[in-house]
């Protein structure tokens, strides 16, 4: 018998949380182990009952989704965290991803898409709706606009390399860069290797340090 994927739903709007719970429980492969109303509540419940995937509202009282993601990933690195958001929450997007979130779900997501997203996150995929991916790209470009000249002068980066170098600095993984910029993972790896070479680095940590020195 296949082990069910255990899910914890966290949202300060209890009606929405219960609605998400009901949708998820229509799938035989998923088991909702509880409903939490904020980040503190989620952490308390995880201490009692482990989960595989946590759905986290990004805006909650007491402890929001960004901070909760950081705490959950620090204590339970194996847990996949999916952020529940609206299109207007873009200020939080980079922060939550940098803290280890596996992706984002817009709150108006359909039932089948929600179930698929939870399963895919559990399997290790990054979940980014097209609207959110565009916001991440825009945010990365906005950050890059201030710094690209310094990086180009220091390392001779191309425009795309500057964009990816700043995303590396911001803590993006190769997979997240690929999704946000709509690149294949192989292409992203090639760009990252070029950045290593141009910064005289042997690994990601050294490259980030070299980039940081110029910003």
Short mmCIF file of N, CA and C in Angstrom, two decimals, residues 32 59 82-83 99 110 112 119 125 129 141:
data_model
loop_
_atom_site.label_atom_id
_atom_site.label_comp_id
_atom_site.label_asym_id
_atom_site.label_seq_id
_atom_site.Cartn_x
_atom_site.Cartn_y
_atom_site.Cartn_z
N UNK A 32 -4.41 15.19 4.87
CA UNK A 32 -4.23 16.46 5.58
C UNK A 32 -4.15 16.17 7.07
N UNK A 59 0.77 35.96 4.10
CA UNK A 59 0.44 37.06 5.02
C UNK A 59 -0.40 36.51 6.17
N UNK A 82 5.09 25.16 0.32
CA UNK A 82 4.44 25.87 -0.78
C UNK A 82 3.75 27.11 -0.21
N UNK A 83 4.02 28.25 -0.82
CA UNK A 83 3.47 29.51 -0.34
C UNK A 83 2.15 29.80 -1.04
N UNK A 99 14.37 31.74 1.43
CA UNK A 99 14.27 30.99 2.68
C UNK A 99 13.97 29.52 2.47
N UNK A 110 -7.27 26.22 -9.01
CA UNK A 110 -8.32 25.20 -9.07
C UNK A 110 -7.95 23.96 -8.28
N UNK A 112 -7.89 20.63 -8.99
CA UNK A 112 -6.99 19.67 -9.62
C UNK A 112 -5.56 20.20 -9.65
N UNK A 119 1.64 17.34 -5.06
CA UNK A 119 2.35 16.11 -5.45
C UNK A 119 3.68 16.43 -6.12
N UNK A 125 9.80 19.19 -7.41
CA UNK A 125 9.67 20.24 -8.43
C UNK A 125 9.51 21.62 -7.79
N UNK A 129 3.56 29.63 -10.73
CA UNK A 129 2.61 30.04 -11.77
C UNK A 129 3.26 31.07 -12.69
N UNK A 141 15.39 41.67 -12.38
CA UNK A 141 15.87 42.70 -13.28
C UNK A 141 15.95 44.05 -12.59
#
